[in-house]
Amino acid sequence: MRNIDIVGVVGAGAMGRGIAQIAAQAGITVRLFDVQEQAIASARDALQTVWNRQVEKQRMSADEAAAALQRVVPCSKLEDMADADLIIEAVVERLDVKGELFRKLEGIVGADCILASNTSSLSITAIASACEDPSRVVGYHFFNPVPLMKVVEVIDGVRGDPRHGDVLMDLARRMGHTPVRAKDMPGFIVNHGGRGMNIEGLKAAQECVAPFPVIDAIMREQAGFRMGPFELMDLTGLDVSHPVMESIYQQFYDEPRFRPSPITAVRVAGGLFGRKTGEGFYRYPEGQKVIEAEAAAPALPDGLSVWVAPYHSTGHRRAAALLRELGVEPVTSEKPPRDALIVVTPYGEDTATVVADYQLDGRRTVALDTFFGLEPGKRRVVMCSAATLPQWRDAAHALFAKDGSPVSVIADSAGFIGQRVVAAIINVACDIAQQGIATPEDIDLAISLGLGYPGGGPLSLGDTLGAAHVVDILRGMLRTTGDMRYRSSLWLQRRVQLGMSLRESPAAG
């Protein structure tokens, strides 16, 4: 396999600067070009500051820092990159700009120089079509900030030579990053796999299931994610997130799983991008997020009687066990007594559907989400129908908060919040595998490193939570809503039918 000794980086912004940093630290000579010469000087100054800090923290020696900076060579014109083994472009996300750049570079660099695009959303095949030799064009998608985000996607275009991708895989490891391999499809792995979280969170908010902070709290403290969808969108900025949502939806020809929300369109029009504008889904006076404290749980009524509907075996078992831990023995009669709180445990359905299916008293019925477990300290979620009376809602809230665990009370929703969002994440990842965009191992690796999702990645998380339960949730949501966004991926459905892991590829022929 050929070695890469000289890398040309076109674009000295945050991405280009980050790529130059990790390459120079790996002992590679970097030729850095930008149409604005001041940007190159600013990038080198910023890199010098970074490396001086590394010296102060004793992570580099002064000699190593000086040598790294010396390896970043300013270029005043593209012709200064003629001896590069690899060119990585990190310029504006426009197909015409990237295509024209590669056309120019073909007339400058050697025939064996690899041309790599750091695009996050454009087709590698489309970029390569501007070149006389499209086989040398590869996607090399880093994430910002490059030195900290240790995953990089290597994307093979339809006319690309896989050997060039192999070289970039090896180079990524040399630079201290973890490479994953993908074929050229909208969103590649990470941006494709991230659709479920934000889009399903927005759908729940659009249905007025719960306010933004409550949805975020549930995703953090029940489902185990580092951030909820609205915190994440405020961090990345809706000026970035919303166009990506629209682009991927359109590139997949209006696939219902990727349908964007008008919530973000309205907020983008209003300039509410998130942290960068001081206000998004949250307000950030002086850079600090403002969030209201949760109200205390209501008082628990004396002598509360509770009947748990025996309609989902796992949910019923978990709810009954929790009640006993809280000191309440559930009523075991075939039908609920007239004075009892009715607790249902749906997987994918809403409270109203269960009430109608089993002819329960909707005024006394609440739903409890048991999908993620009910351990003390983990956030619990109680869901009410439009008919649930306030005294029964408050009684359920008080009961399930009895041991001090936080409780969120939400409006009726097919799949609660955690169920529907996590099922969407797992289902999208399964469909990435079904389409052969990447291997199951690379899907989990890319999404866990690129997005910080728990459980070792979405396919592993599906196995842990129970893939059959995920199918139950999706089927319940599809039946309740009629929305095709909730149809199960065939990868997910078939592995449940065959008793296989979601990470398991088809048997070799």
Coordinates of C-alpha atoms in Angstrom, one line a residue:
M1 CA 0.0 0.0 0.0
R2 CA 1.4 3.4 -1.0
N3 CA 2.5 5.9 1.7
I4 CA 1.2 9.4 2.0
D5 CA 4.0 11.9 2.8
I6 CA 2.6 15.2 1.5
V7 CA -1.0 16.2 2.0
G8 CA -2.5 19.3 0.4
V9 CA -5.4 20.9 2.3
V10 CA -7.6 23.3 0.5
G11 CA -9.6 25.5 2.8
A12 CA -8.1 27.0 6.1
G13 CA -11.3 27.2 8.1
A14 CA -12.1 25.2 11.2
M15 CA -12.2 21.9 9.3
G16 CA -9.2 22.4 7.1
R17 CA -7.2 23.7 10.1
G18 CA -8.2 20.6 12.1
I19 CA -7.2 18.2 9.3
A20 CA -3.9 20.0 9.0
Q21 CA -3.3 19.7 12.7
I22 CA -3.7 15.9 12.9
A23 CA -1.7 15.4 9.7
A24 CA 1.2 17.5 10.9
Q25 CA 1.2 15.8 14.3
A26 CA 1.5 12.5 12.5
G27 CA 4.7 13.7 10.8
I28 CA 3.1 14.5 7.4
T29 CA 4.0 17.6 5.4
V30 CA 0.9 19.7 4.9
R31 CA 0.5 22.2 2.1
L32 CA -2.2 24.6 3.2
F33 CA -4.1 26.8 0.7
D34 CA -7.0 29.2 1.0
V35 CA -8.3 31.8 -1.5
Q36 CA -8.0 34.3 1.4
E37 CA -4.3 34.4 2.3
Q38 CA -5.1 35.9 5.7
A39 CA -7.0 32.7 6.5
I40 CA -3.8 30.7 6.1
A41 CA -1.9 33.0 8.5
S42 CA -4.8 32.8 11.0
A43 CA -4.8 29.0 10.8
R44 CA -1.1 28.8 11.4
D45 CA -1.4 31.2 14.4
A46 CA -4.2 29.1 15.8
L47 CA -2.2 25.9 15.3
Q48 CA 0.8 27.4 17.0
T49 CA -1.5 28.4 20.0
V50 CA -2.8 24.8 20.2
W51 CA 0.6 23.3 20.1
N52 CA 2.0 25.7 22.7
R53 CA -0.8 24.6 25.0
Q54 CA 0.1 21.0 24.4
V55 CA 3.7 21.8 25.4
E56 CA 2.4 23.6 28.6
K57 CA 0.4 20.4 29.4
Q58 CA 3.4 18.3 28.7
R59 CA 1.6 16.4 25.9
M60 CA 4.3 17.5 23.4
S61 CA 7.8 18.7 23.7
A62 CA 8.8 22.2 22.5
D63 CA 10.8 20.6 19.6
E64 CA 7.8 18.5 18.6
A65 CA 5.6 21.5 18.5
A66 CA 8.0 23.5 16.5
A67 CA 8.5 20.7 14.0
A68 CA 4.7 20.3 13.6
L69 CA 4.3 23.9 12.8
Q70 CA 7.1 23.8 10.3
R71 CA 5.4 21.0 8.5
V72 CA 2.4 23.2 7.8
V73 CA 3.5 25.0 4.7
P74 CA 1.5 28.0 3.4
C75 CA 0.6 28.0 -0.3
S76 CA -0.2 31.1 -2.2
K77 CA -1.5 29.2 -5.2
L78 CA -2.8 25.7 -6.0
E79 CA 0.2 25.1 -8.1
D80 CA 2.3 25.0 -4.9
M81 CA 0.6 21.6 -4.2
A82 CA 1.9 19.9 -7.3
D83 CA 4.0 17.4 -5.4
A84 CA 1.1 16.3 -3.0
D85 CA 0.3 12.6 -2.7
L86 CA -3.2 13.5 -1.5
I87 CA -5.4 16.6 -1.7
I88 CA -8.2 17.1 0.9
E89 CA -10.7 19.8 0.1
A90 CA -12.6 21.5 3.0
V91 CA -14.3 24.3 1.1
V92 CA -17.9 25.6 0.9
E93 CA -20.6 22.9 0.5
R94 CA -21.4 23.6 -3.1
L95 CA -21.2 20.9 -5.8
D96 CA -20.1 23.4 -8.5
V97 CA -17.3 24.8 -6.3
K98 CA -15.9 21.4 -5.4
G99 CA -16.1 20.1 -8.9
E100 CA -14.3 23.1 -10.4
L101 CA -11.6 22.8 -7.7
F102 CA -10.9 19.2 -8.5
R103 CA -10.9 20.0 -12.3
K104 CA -8.2 22.5 -11.7
L105 CA -6.2 20.2 -9.4
E106 CA -6.2 17.4 -12.0
G107 CA -4.1 19.7 -14.2
I108 CA -1.7 20.4 -11.4
V109 CA -1.0 17.2 -9.4
G110 CA 0.4 13.9 -10.5
A111 CA -1.7 11.2 -12.0
D112 CA -1.4 9.1 -8.8
C113 CA -2.5 11.9 -6.4
I114 CA -5.7 11.1 -4.6
L115 CA -8.4 13.8 -4.5
A116 CA -10.5 13.6 -1.3
S117 CA -13.6 15.6 -0.4
N118 CA -14.5 16.4 3.2
T119 CA -18.1 17.0 2.2
S120 CA -20.8 16.0 4.7
S121 CA -23.8 16.0 2.4
L122 CA -22.9 16.0 -1.2
S123 CA -22.5 13.0 -3.5
I124 CA -18.9 11.8 -4.0
T125 CA -20.0 10.4 -7.4
A126 CA -21.4 13.8 -8.4
I127 CA -18.2 15.6 -7.3
A128 CA -16.1 13.0 -9.2
S129 CA -18.1 13.5 -12.4
A130 CA -16.3 16.8 -12.9
C131 CA -13.0 15.0 -13.2
E132 CA -11.3 13.3 -16.2
D133 CA -10.4 10.5 -13.8
P134 CA -13.2 10.0 -11.4
S135 CA -11.6 6.8 -10.0
R136 CA -9.2 8.9 -7.9
V137 CA -11.9 10.9 -6.0
V138 CA -12.8 9.6 -2.5
G139 CA -14.9 11.0 0.3
Y140 CA -12.9 11.7 3.5
H141 CA -15.5 13.1 6.0
F142 CA -14.0 14.4 9.2
F143 CA -16.1 15.8 12.1
N144 CA -15.7 19.1 13.9
P145 CA -13.6 19.6 16.0
V146 CA -11.3 17.3 14.0
P147 CA -8.7 16.6 16.7
L148 CA -11.4 15.6 19.2
M149 CA -13.9 13.7 17.0
K150 CA -11.9 10.6 16.3
V151 CA -14.1 9.1 13.6
V152 CA -13.7 9.7 9.8
E153 CA -15.9 8.3 7.1
V154 CA -14.2 7.0 3.9
I155 CA -16.7 7.1 1.1
D156 CA -16.4 5.2 -2.2
G157 CA -18.0 6.8 -5.2
V158 CA -19.7 4.6 -7.8
R159 CA -16.7 5.1 -10.2
G160 CA -14.1 5.3 -7.4
D161 CA -11.1 2.9 -7.1
P162 CA -11.4 1.1 -3.8
R163 CA -7.6 1.0 -3.5
H164 CA -7.6 4.8 -2.9
G165 CA -10.1 4.3 -0.1
D166 CA -7.8 1.6 1.4
V167 CA -5.0 4.2 1.5
L168 CA -7.2 6.7 3.3
M169 CA -8.3 4.1 5.8
D170 CA -4.6 3.4 6.6
L171 CA -3.8 7.2 6.7
A172 CA -6.7 7.8 9.2
R173 CA -5.2 5.3 11.6
R174 CA -1.8 6.8 11.2
M175 CA -3.3 10.2 12.2
G176 CA -4.9 8.7 15.3
H177 CA -8.4 8.5 14.0
T178 CA -10.9 5.6 13.6
P179 CA -11.9 5.1 9.9
V180 CA -15.2 3.6 8.8
R181 CA -16.1 2.7 5.2
A182 CA -19.3 3.7 3.4
K183 CA -20.7 3.7 0.0
D184 CA -21.9 6.9 -1.6
M185 CA -25.5 7.5 -0.3
P186 CA -27.1 10.6 1.2
G187 CA -25.8 11.3 4.7
F188 CA -23.2 8.5 4.4
I189 CA -23.4 6.8 7.9
V190 CA -23.3 9.4 10.7
N191 CA -25.6 12.1 9.2
H192 CA -27.9 9.4 7.9
G193 CA -28.0 7.6 11.2
G194 CA -28.6 10.8 13.1
R195 CA -32.0 11.4 11.5
G196 CA -34.0 9.4 14.0
M197 CA -33.1 11.5 17.1
N198 CA -33.9 15.0 15.9
I199 CA -36.7 14.2 13.5
E200 CA -38.7 12.0 15.9
G201 CA -38.0 14.4 18.8
L202 CA -39.4 17.3 16.7
K203 CA -42.4 15.2 15.7
A204 CA -43.2 14.5 19.4
A205 CA -42.9 18.3 20.1
Q206 CA -45.1 19.1 17.1
E207 CA -47.8 16.8 18.5
C208 CA -47.6 18.7 21.8
V209 CA -46.6 15.6 23.7
A210 CA -44.2 17.5 26.0
P211 CA -42.2 20.7 26.0
F212 CA -38.6 20.8 24.6
P213 CA -36.9 20.5 28.0
V214 CA -39.0 17.5 29.1
I215 CA -38.3 15.6 25.8
D216 CA -34.6 16.3 26.4
A217 CA -34.7 15.2 30.0
I218 CA -36.4 11.9 29.0
M219 CA -33.8 11.2 26.4
R220 CA -31.0 11.8 28.9
E221 CA -32.3 10.4 32.1
Q222 CA -34.5 7.6 30.9
A223 CA -33.0 6.5 27.5
G224 CA -29.4 7.2 28.6
F225 CA -28.3 9.7 25.8
R226 CA -25.8 12.5 26.6
M227 CA -28.1 15.1 25.1
G228 CA -31.7 15.3 23.9
P229 CA -32.6 16.4 20.4
F230 CA -33.2 20.1 21.2
E231 CA -30.0 20.5 23.2
L232 CA -28.2 18.9 20.3
M233 CA -29.8 21.1 17.7
D234 CA -29.0 24.2 19.8
L235 CA -25.4 23.1 19.9
T236 CA -24.9 22.4 16.2
G237 CA -27.2 25.3 15.2
L238 CA -30.4 25.1 13.2
D239 CA -28.7 27.0 10.4
V240 CA -26.7 23.8 9.9
S241 CA -29.2 21.1 11.1
H242 CA -32.3 22.3 9.3
P243 CA -30.8 22.3 5.7
V244 CA -29.3 18.9 6.3
M245 CA -32.7 17.5 7.4
E246 CA -34.3 19.0 4.2
S247 CA -31.4 17.8 2.0
I248 CA -31.4 14.2 3.2
Y249 CA -35.2 14.0 3.0
Q250 CA -35.2 15.3 -0.6
Q251 CA -32.2 13.1 -1.7
F252 CA -34.1 10.0 -0.5
Y253 CA -37.1 11.1 -2.6
D254 CA -39.4 12.1 0.4
E255 CA -38.7 9.0 2.5
P256 CA -41.2 9.3 5.4
R257 CA -38.6 8.3 8.0
F258 CA -36.7 11.5 7.2
R259 CA -39.6 13.9 7.0
P260 CA -38.5 17.3 8.5
S261 CA -40.6 19.4 10.8
P262 CA -42.0 22.9 10.2
I263 CA -40.9 23.7 13.8
T264 CA -37.3 24.1 12.6
A265 CA -38.3 26.0 9.4
V266 CA -40.1 28.6 11.5
R267 CA -37.3 29.0 13.9
V268 CA -34.7 29.3 11.2
A269 CA -36.8 32.1 9.6
G270 CA -36.8 33.8 13.0
G271 CA -33.0 33.5 13.4
L272 CA -33.3 31.3 16.5
F273 CA -30.3 29.1 15.6
G274 CA -29.3 28.1 19.1
R275 CA -26.3 28.9 21.3
K276 CA -24.6 30.9 18.5
T277 CA -27.5 33.4 18.4
G278 CA -28.1 33.4 22.2
E279 CA -31.5 31.7 21.7
G280 CA -32.9 28.6 20.2
F281 CA -35.0 26.0 21.9
Y282 CA -33.5 27.4 25.0
R283 CA -32.3 30.9 25.9
Y284 CA -28.5 31.5 26.6
P285 CA -28.0 34.8 28.3
E286 CA -24.2 35.3 28.7
G287 CA -23.8 31.9 27.2
Q288 CA -25.5 30.0 30.0
K289 CA -28.6 27.8 29.2
V290 CA -31.7 28.8 31.1
I291 CA -34.0 26.0 32.2
E292 CA -36.8 26.1 34.7
A293 CA -36.7 23.8 37.7
E294 CA -39.2 20.9 37.7
A295 CA -42.2 21.2 40.0
A296 CA -42.3 18.9 43.0
A297 CA -44.3 15.7 42.8
P298 CA -47.8 15.9 44.2
A299 CA -48.8 14.3 47.5
L300 CA -49.6 10.6 47.3
P301 CA -53.2 9.9 48.3
D302 CA -53.8 7.5 51.1
G303 CA -54.9 3.9 50.4
L304 CA -54.4 4.2 46.6
S305 CA -55.5 1.0 44.8
V306 CA -53.7 0.1 41.5
W307 CA -54.6 -2.3 38.8
V308 CA -52.1 -3.1 36.1
A309 CA -53.5 -4.2 32.7
P310 CA -52.0 -7.6 31.8
Y311 CA -51.8 -6.9 28.0
H312 CA -48.1 -6.6 27.4
S313 CA -46.3 -9.4 29.3
T314 CA -43.0 -7.7 29.8
G315 CA -44.5 -4.3 30.6
H316 CA -47.0 -5.9 33.0
R317 CA -44.2 -7.8 34.8
R318 CA -42.0 -4.7 35.1
A319 CA -44.8 -2.4 36.3
A320 CA -46.0 -4.9 38.9
A321 CA -42.5 -5.5 40.2
L322 CA -42.0 -1.7 40.6
L323 CA -45.3 -1.3 42.5
R324 CA -44.2 -4.0 45.0
E325 CA -40.9 -2.2 45.4
L326 CA -42.8 1.0 46.1
G327 CA -44.9 -0.8 48.8
V328 CA -48.1 -1.2 46.7
E329 CA -49.5 -4.6 45.9
P330 CA -51.3 -4.4 42.6
V331 CA -54.9 -5.6 42.5
T332 CA -55.1 -9.0 40.7
S333 CA -58.8 -9.1 39.7
E334 CA -59.6 -9.8 36.1
K335 CA -61.1 -6.3 35.6
P336 CA -60.1 -3.1 37.4
P337 CA -62.1 -2.2 40.5
R338 CA -64.2 1.0 40.2
D339 CA -61.9 2.9 42.6
A340 CA -58.5 1.8 41.3
L341 CA -55.9 3.7 39.3
I342 CA -55.6 1.8 36.0
V343 CA -52.0 1.4 34.7
V344 CA -51.3 0.2 31.1
T345 CA -47.9 -0.5 29.7
P346 CA -48.1 -0.1 25.9
Y347 CA -45.2 -0.7 23.5
G348 CA -45.8 1.6 20.6
E349 CA -49.5 2.4 21.1
D350 CA -50.9 5.4 22.9
T351 CA -53.1 5.4 26.0
A352 CA -56.3 6.1 24.0
T353 CA -55.8 3.0 21.8
V354 CA -55.3 0.7 24.8
V355 CA -58.3 2.2 26.5
A356 CA -60.4 1.6 23.4
D357 CA -59.1 -1.9 22.6
Y358 CA -59.7 -3.2 26.1
Q359 CA -62.7 -1.1 27.1
L360 CA -61.1 0.5 30.1
D361 CA -62.2 3.7 32.0
G362 CA -60.1 6.4 30.3
R363 CA -60.7 8.8 33.1
R364 CA -58.7 6.6 35.5
T365 CA -56.1 5.3 33.1
V366 CA -52.5 6.3 32.7
A367 CA -49.6 4.6 30.8
L368 CA -46.2 3.8 32.2
D369 CA -43.2 3.4 30.0
T370 CA -41.4 0.2 31.0
F371 CA -39.2 -0.2 27.9
F372 CA -36.0 1.1 29.5
G373 CA -36.4 -0.5 32.9
L374 CA -37.6 1.2 36.1
E375 CA -34.6 1.2 38.4
P376 CA -34.6 3.7 41.3
G377 CA -33.1 7.1 40.2
K378 CA -33.9 6.6 36.5
R379 CA -36.5 9.0 35.1
R380 CA -39.9 7.4 34.8
V381 CA -42.5 8.5 32.2
V382 CA -46.3 8.6 32.8
M383 CA -48.5 9.2 29.9
C384 CA -52.1 10.4 30.1
S385 CA -54.9 10.3 27.5
A386 CA -57.1 13.3 26.8
A387 CA -59.7 11.7 29.1
T388 CA -57.5 11.1 32.2
L389 CA -58.7 13.2 35.1
P390 CA -56.2 15.4 37.0
Q391 CA -56.6 13.6 40.3
W392 CA -55.6 10.2 38.7
R393 CA -52.8 11.9 36.7
D394 CA -51.4 13.4 40.0
A395 CA -51.9 10.1 41.9
A396 CA -49.8 8.2 39.3
H397 CA -47.1 10.9 39.3
A398 CA -46.9 10.8 43.1
L399 CA -46.9 7.0 43.2
F400 CA -44.1 6.5 40.7
A401 CA -42.0 9.3 42.3
K402 CA -42.4 7.7 45.8
D403 CA -38.8 6.5 46.0
G404 CA -37.4 9.9 44.9
S405 CA -37.0 9.0 41.2
P406 CA -37.8 11.9 38.7
V407 CA -41.1 11.5 36.9
S408 CA -42.2 13.2 33.6
V409 CA -45.9 13.4 32.9
I410 CA -46.6 13.7 29.1
A411 CA -49.6 13.9 26.9
D412 CA -50.8 10.9 24.8
S413 CA -48.3 9.7 22.2
A414 CA -47.8 6.6 20.2
G415 CA -44.6 5.2 21.7
F416 CA -44.3 7.7 24.6
I417 CA -41.1 9.7 23.8
G418 CA -38.2 7.5 24.6
Q419 CA -39.7 4.5 22.9
R420 CA -40.5 6.3 19.7
V421 CA -37.2 8.2 19.4
V422 CA -35.0 5.2 20.2
A423 CA -37.0 2.9 17.9
A424 CA -36.5 5.4 15.1
I425 CA -32.8 5.5 15.7
I426 CA -32.4 1.8 15.7
N427 CA -34.7 1.4 12.7
V428 CA -32.8 3.9 10.6
A429 CA -29.5 2.2 11.5
C430 CA -31.0 -1.2 10.5
D431 CA -32.0 0.3 7.1
I432 CA -28.5 1.6 6.6
A433 CA -27.3 -2.0 7.0
Q434 CA -30.1 -3.3 4.7
Q435 CA -29.0 -0.9 2.0
G436 CA -25.4 -2.1 2.3
I437 CA -24.2 1.5 3.0
A438 CA -21.8 0.1 5.6
T439 CA -21.2 -3.0 7.6
P440 CA -23.0 -3.4 10.9
E441 CA -19.7 -3.0 12.8
D442 CA -18.9 0.3 11.0
I443 CA -22.5 1.5 11.5
D444 CA -22.2 1.1 15.3
L445 CA -18.7 2.4 15.4
A446 CA -19.4 5.5 13.3
I447 CA -22.6 6.5 15.1
S448 CA -21.3 5.8 18.7
L449 CA -18.1 7.8 18.0
G450 CA -19.7 10.5 15.7
L451 CA -22.9 11.1 17.7
G452 CA -22.0 9.7 21.2
Y453 CA -25.0 7.4 21.3
P454 CA -25.1 4.9 24.2
G455 CA -24.9 1.2 24.2
G456 CA -22.1 0.8 21.7
G457 CA -24.1 2.1 18.8
P458 CA -27.7 1.7 17.6
L459 CA -27.6 -1.9 16.5
S460 CA -26.0 -3.0 19.7
L461 CA -28.5 -0.9 21.6
G462 CA -31.3 -2.7 19.8
D463 CA -29.9 -6.0 20.8
T464 CA -29.6 -5.0 24.4
L465 CA -33.1 -3.5 24.7
G466 CA -34.6 -6.4 22.7
A467 CA -35.0 -6.2 18.9
A468 CA -38.4 -7.9 19.2
H469 CA -39.6 -5.1 21.6
V470 CA -38.4 -2.5 19.0
V471 CA -40.5 -4.3 16.3
D472 CA -43.5 -4.2 18.8
I473 CA -43.0 -0.5 19.3
L474 CA -42.8 0.3 15.5
R475 CA -45.8 -1.9 14.7
G476 CA -47.8 -0.3 17.5
M477 CA -46.9 3.2 16.2
L478 CA -47.7 2.3 12.6
R479 CA -51.1 0.8 13.6
T480 CA -51.9 3.8 15.8
T481 CA -50.8 6.6 13.5
G482 CA -51.0 5.1 10.0
D483 CA -47.7 6.9 9.3
M484 CA -45.3 4.9 7.1
R485 CA -42.3 6.5 8.8
Y486 CA -42.8 3.8 11.5
R487 CA -42.6 0.7 9.2
S488 CA -39.9 -1.7 10.3
S489 CA -36.8 -2.0 8.3
L490 CA -36.6 -5.5 6.7
W491 CA -33.2 -5.9 8.4
L492 CA -34.8 -5.5 11.8
Q493 CA -37.9 -7.5 11.0
R494 CA -36.1 -10.5 9.5
R495 CA -33.5 -10.7 12.3
V496 CA -36.3 -10.8 14.9
Q497 CA -38.0 -13.5 12.9
L498 CA -34.8 -15.5 12.6
G499 CA -33.6 -14.9 16.1
M500 CA -30.4 -13.2 14.9
S501 CA -28.5 -10.3 16.3
L502 CA -28.9 -6.9 14.6
R503 CA -25.2 -6.8 14.1
E504 CA -25.2 -10.1 12.2
S505 CA -24.7 -10.1 8.5
P506 CA -26.2 -12.7 6.2
A507 CA -24.5 -16.1 6.1
A508 CA -21.7 -16.3 3.6
G509 CA -22.5 -18.1 0.4

